[in-house]
Amino acid sequence: MEVNVVTKNGVSALSVKADFYEVLDENFTAICEAISNRGKAIKELTSVFEKEDNSLDTIIQIMTTSIGENAAKNALSEKLGISPQTAQYLLVMSLEDLTTLNVKKLKKMLDDYRTNISKLVV
């Protein structure tokens, strides 16, 4: 694939080694799986937040008192009844994102992921 790029010195032809659609095709399954896994994590978290009013306090307490990532992941999984993948998702969230979690926001995120998946499948 060749693309024309406008620079200060005029127009240059730039050769692109891999076509975008080829790259997308090669990685489509992985992209769909990542979206699906994130959707599952959001669904699990929505359930947790609907059950417990103090779930955010529990999450932060576990994360701040656990020694190491694996211990935190295991404790989150056990205490909240979530998968290790969802626990990992919590561990990589920024503090700002974590503290603004609520059921309404999680449900919107889940709806957005379902919309994105349906667009990919069509």
PDB file of C-alpha atoms in Angstrom:
ATOM      1  CA  MET A   1       0.000   0.000   0.000  1.00  0.00           C
ATOM      2  CA  GLU A   2       1.328   3.437  -0.862  1.00  0.00           C
ATOM      3  CA  VAL A   3       0.314   6.694   0.796  1.00  0.00           C
ATOM      4  CA  ASN A   4       1.123  10.233  -0.313  1.00  0.00           C
ATOM      5  CA  VAL A   5       2.368  12.399   2.536  1.00  0.00           C
ATOM      6  CA  VAL A   6       2.492  16.193   2.290  1.00  0.00           C
ATOM      7  CA  THR A   7       5.634  17.615   3.871  1.00  0.00           C
ATOM      8  CA  LYS A   8       7.274  21.050   3.926  1.00  0.00           C
ATOM      9  CA  ASN A   9       9.289  19.997   0.882  1.00  0.00           C
ATOM     10  CA  GLY A  10       6.331  18.787  -1.171  1.00  0.00           C
ATOM     11  CA  VAL A  11       4.557  15.461  -1.600  1.00  0.00           C
ATOM     12  CA  SER A  12       6.357  12.226  -0.833  1.00  0.00           C
ATOM     13  CA  ALA A  13       5.206   8.692  -1.421  1.00  0.00           C
ATOM     14  CA  LEU A  14       5.349   6.530   1.667  1.00  0.00           C
ATOM     15  CA  SER A  15       5.219   2.786   1.342  1.00  0.00           C
ATOM     16  CA  VAL A  16       3.311   1.048   4.102  1.00  0.00           C
ATOM     17  CA  LYS A  17       4.441  -2.539   4.655  1.00  0.00           C
ATOM     18  CA  ALA A  18       1.207  -3.907   6.049  1.00  0.00           C
ATOM     19  CA  ASP A  19      -2.265  -2.871   5.072  1.00  0.00           C
ATOM     20  CA  PHE A  20      -4.460  -1.818   7.993  1.00  0.00           C
ATOM     21  CA  TYR A  21      -7.109  -4.390   7.131  1.00  0.00           C
ATOM     22  CA  GLU A  22      -4.563  -7.196   7.008  1.00  0.00           C
ATOM     23  CA  VAL A  23      -3.336  -6.237  10.466  1.00  0.00           C
ATOM     24  CA  LEU A  24      -6.925  -6.028  11.689  1.00  0.00           C
ATOM     25  CA  ASP A  25      -7.744  -9.444  10.223  1.00  0.00           C
ATOM     26  CA  GLU A  26      -4.674 -10.997  11.847  1.00  0.00           C
ATOM     27  CA  ASN A  27      -5.563  -9.546  15.243  1.00  0.00           C
ATOM     28  CA  PHE A  28      -9.348  -9.583  15.047  1.00  0.00           C
ATOM     29  CA  THR A  29      -9.806 -12.565  17.361  1.00  0.00           C
ATOM     30  CA  ALA A  30      -7.486 -11.074  19.979  1.00  0.00           C
ATOM     31  CA  ILE A  31      -9.252  -7.701  19.764  1.00  0.00           C
ATOM     32  CA  CYS A  32     -12.676  -9.320  20.179  1.00  0.00           C
ATOM     33  CA  GLU A  33     -11.426 -11.423  23.080  1.00  0.00           C
ATOM     34  CA  ALA A  34      -9.966  -8.379  24.839  1.00  0.00           C
ATOM     35  CA  ILE A  35     -13.237  -6.490  24.445  1.00  0.00           C
ATOM     36  CA  SER A  36     -15.221  -9.498  25.621  1.00  0.00           C
ATOM     37  CA  ASN A  37     -12.985 -10.007  28.678  1.00  0.00           C
ATOM     38  CA  ARG A  38     -13.278  -6.359  29.636  1.00  0.00           C
ATOM     39  CA  GLY A  39     -17.039  -6.577  29.222  1.00  0.00           C
ATOM     40  CA  LYS A  40     -17.128  -9.629  31.496  1.00  0.00           C
ATOM     41  CA  ALA A  41     -15.054  -7.774  34.093  1.00  0.00           C
ATOM     42  CA  ILE A  42     -17.411  -4.813  34.001  1.00  0.00           C
ATOM     43  CA  LYS A  43     -20.404  -7.138  34.348  1.00  0.00           C
ATOM     44  CA  GLU A  44     -18.823  -8.823  37.393  1.00  0.00           C
ATOM     45  CA  LEU A  45     -18.010  -5.458  38.969  1.00  0.00           C
ATOM     46  CA  THR A  46     -21.554  -4.220  38.371  1.00  0.00           C
ATOM     47  CA  SER A  47     -22.825  -7.239  40.279  1.00  0.00           C
ATOM     48  CA  VAL A  48     -20.390  -6.602  43.149  1.00  0.00           C
ATOM     49  CA  PHE A  49     -21.393  -2.937  43.442  1.00  0.00           C
ATOM     50  CA  GLU A  50     -25.098  -3.815  43.364  1.00  0.00           C
ATOM     51  CA  LYS A  51     -24.655  -6.291  46.258  1.00  0.00           C
ATOM     52  CA  GLU A  52     -22.468  -4.239  48.604  1.00  0.00           C
ATOM     53  CA  ASP A  53     -22.598  -0.545  49.455  1.00  0.00           C
ATOM     54  CA  ASN A  54     -19.048  -0.568  50.802  1.00  0.00           C
ATOM     55  CA  SER A  55     -17.477  -2.569  47.960  1.00  0.00           C
ATOM     56  CA  LEU A  56     -15.193   0.298  46.914  1.00  0.00           C
ATOM     57  CA  ASP A  57     -13.878   0.559  50.486  1.00  0.00           C
ATOM     58  CA  THR A  58     -13.285  -3.199  50.480  1.00  0.00           C
ATOM     59  CA  ILE A  59     -11.403  -3.024  47.161  1.00  0.00           C
ATOM     60  CA  ILE A  60      -9.167  -0.160  48.309  1.00  0.00           C
ATOM     61  CA  GLN A  61      -8.537  -1.815  51.684  1.00  0.00           C
ATOM     62  CA  ILE A  62      -7.462  -5.064  50.016  1.00  0.00           C
ATOM     63  CA  MET A  63      -5.248  -3.265  47.518  1.00  0.00           C
ATOM     64  CA  THR A  64      -3.505  -1.164  50.160  1.00  0.00           C
ATOM     65  CA  THR A  65      -2.938  -3.950  52.683  1.00  0.00           C
ATOM     66  CA  SER A  66      -1.926  -6.789  50.370  1.00  0.00           C
ATOM     67  CA  ILE A  67       1.729  -7.583  49.940  1.00  0.00           C
ATOM     68  CA  GLY A  68       2.274  -7.884  46.217  1.00  0.00           C
ATOM     69  CA  GLU A  69       0.073  -8.047  43.159  1.00  0.00           C
ATOM     70  CA  ASN A  70      -0.693 -11.774  43.354  1.00  0.00           C
ATOM     71  CA  ALA A  71      -1.800 -11.514  46.977  1.00  0.00           C
ATOM     72  CA  ALA A  72      -4.061  -8.574  46.101  1.00  0.00           C
ATOM     73  CA  LYS A  73      -5.508 -10.396  43.102  1.00  0.00           C
ATOM     74  CA  ASN A  74      -6.218 -13.520  45.155  1.00  0.00           C
ATOM     75  CA  ALA A  75      -7.758 -11.537  48.011  1.00  0.00           C
ATOM     76  CA  LEU A  76      -9.976  -9.543  45.626  1.00  0.00           C
ATOM     77  CA  SER A  77     -11.112 -12.744  43.918  1.00  0.00           C
ATOM     78  CA  GLU A  78     -11.926 -14.476  47.209  1.00  0.00           C
ATOM     79  CA  LYS A  79     -13.510 -11.566  49.071  1.00  0.00           C
ATOM     80  CA  LEU A  80     -15.598 -10.219  46.177  1.00  0.00           C
ATOM     81  CA  GLY A  81     -16.259 -13.484  44.356  1.00  0.00           C
ATOM     82  CA  ILE A  82     -14.779 -12.232  41.086  1.00  0.00           C
ATOM     83  CA  SER A  83     -12.530 -13.907  38.550  1.00  0.00           C
ATOM     84  CA  PRO A  84      -8.750 -13.402  38.657  1.00  0.00           C
ATOM     85  CA  GLN A  85      -9.057 -11.522  35.332  1.00  0.00           C
ATOM     86  CA  THR A  86     -11.495  -9.053  36.875  1.00  0.00           C
ATOM     87  CA  ALA A  87      -9.253  -8.669  39.902  1.00  0.00           C
ATOM     88  CA  GLN A  88      -6.350  -7.912  37.550  1.00  0.00           C
ATOM     89  CA  TYR A  89      -8.536  -5.348  35.766  1.00  0.00           C
ATOM     90  CA  LEU A  90      -9.081  -3.602  39.121  1.00  0.00           C
ATOM     91  CA  LEU A  91      -5.364  -3.654  39.894  1.00  0.00           C
ATOM     92  CA  VAL A  92      -4.416  -1.859  36.672  1.00  0.00           C
ATOM     93  CA  MET A  93      -7.090   0.831  36.953  1.00  0.00           C
ATOM     94  CA  SER A  94      -5.970   4.317  37.875  1.00  0.00           C
ATOM     95  CA  LEU A  95      -6.950   5.533  41.335  1.00  0.00           C
ATOM     96  CA  GLU A  96      -9.187   8.179  39.759  1.00  0.00           C
ATOM     97  CA  ASP A  97     -11.061   5.576  37.705  1.00  0.00           C
ATOM     98  CA  LEU A  98     -11.318   3.262  40.676  1.00  0.00           C
ATOM     99  CA  THR A  99     -12.751   5.874  43.036  1.00  0.00           C
ATOM    100  CA  THR A 100     -15.366   7.003  40.505  1.00  0.00           C
ATOM    101  CA  LEU A 101     -16.769   3.515  39.966  1.00  0.00           C
ATOM    102  CA  ASN A 102     -20.473   3.162  40.556  1.00  0.00           C
ATOM    103  CA  VAL A 103     -23.250   0.945  39.278  1.00  0.00           C
ATOM    104  CA  LYS A 104     -24.604   3.515  36.808  1.00  0.00           C
ATOM    105  CA  LYS A 105     -21.178   4.088  35.268  1.00  0.00           C
ATOM    106  CA  LEU A 106     -20.436   0.351  35.105  1.00  0.00           C
ATOM    107  CA  LYS A 107     -23.760  -0.355  33.388  1.00  0.00           C
ATOM    108  CA  LYS A 108     -23.018   2.345  30.800  1.00  0.00           C
ATOM    109  CA  MET A 109     -19.556   0.874  30.206  1.00  0.00           C
ATOM    110  CA  LEU A 110     -21.099  -2.582  29.776  1.00  0.00           C
ATOM    111  CA  ASP A 111     -23.629  -1.229  27.272  1.00  0.00           C
ATOM    112  CA  ASP A 112     -20.815   0.503  25.365  1.00  0.00           C
ATOM    113  CA  TYR A 113     -18.830  -2.739  25.172  1.00  0.00           C
ATOM    114  CA  ARG A 114     -21.875  -4.653  23.949  1.00  0.00           C
ATOM    115  CA  THR A 115     -22.384  -1.995  21.263  1.00  0.00           C
ATOM    116  CA  ASN A 116     -18.736  -2.236  20.203  1.00  0.00           C
ATOM    117  CA  ILE A 117     -18.891  -6.031  20.035  1.00  0.00           C
ATOM    118  CA  SER A 118     -22.047  -5.949  17.929  1.00  0.00           C
ATOM    119  CA  LYS A 119     -20.365  -3.518  15.522  1.00  0.00           C
ATOM    120  CA  LEU A 120     -17.369  -5.822  15.175  1.00  0.00           C
ATOM    121  CA  VAL A 121     -19.461  -8.908  14.572  1.00  0.00           C
ATOM    122  CA  VAL A 122     -21.604  -7.372  11.810  1.00  0.00           C
TER     123      VAL A 122
END
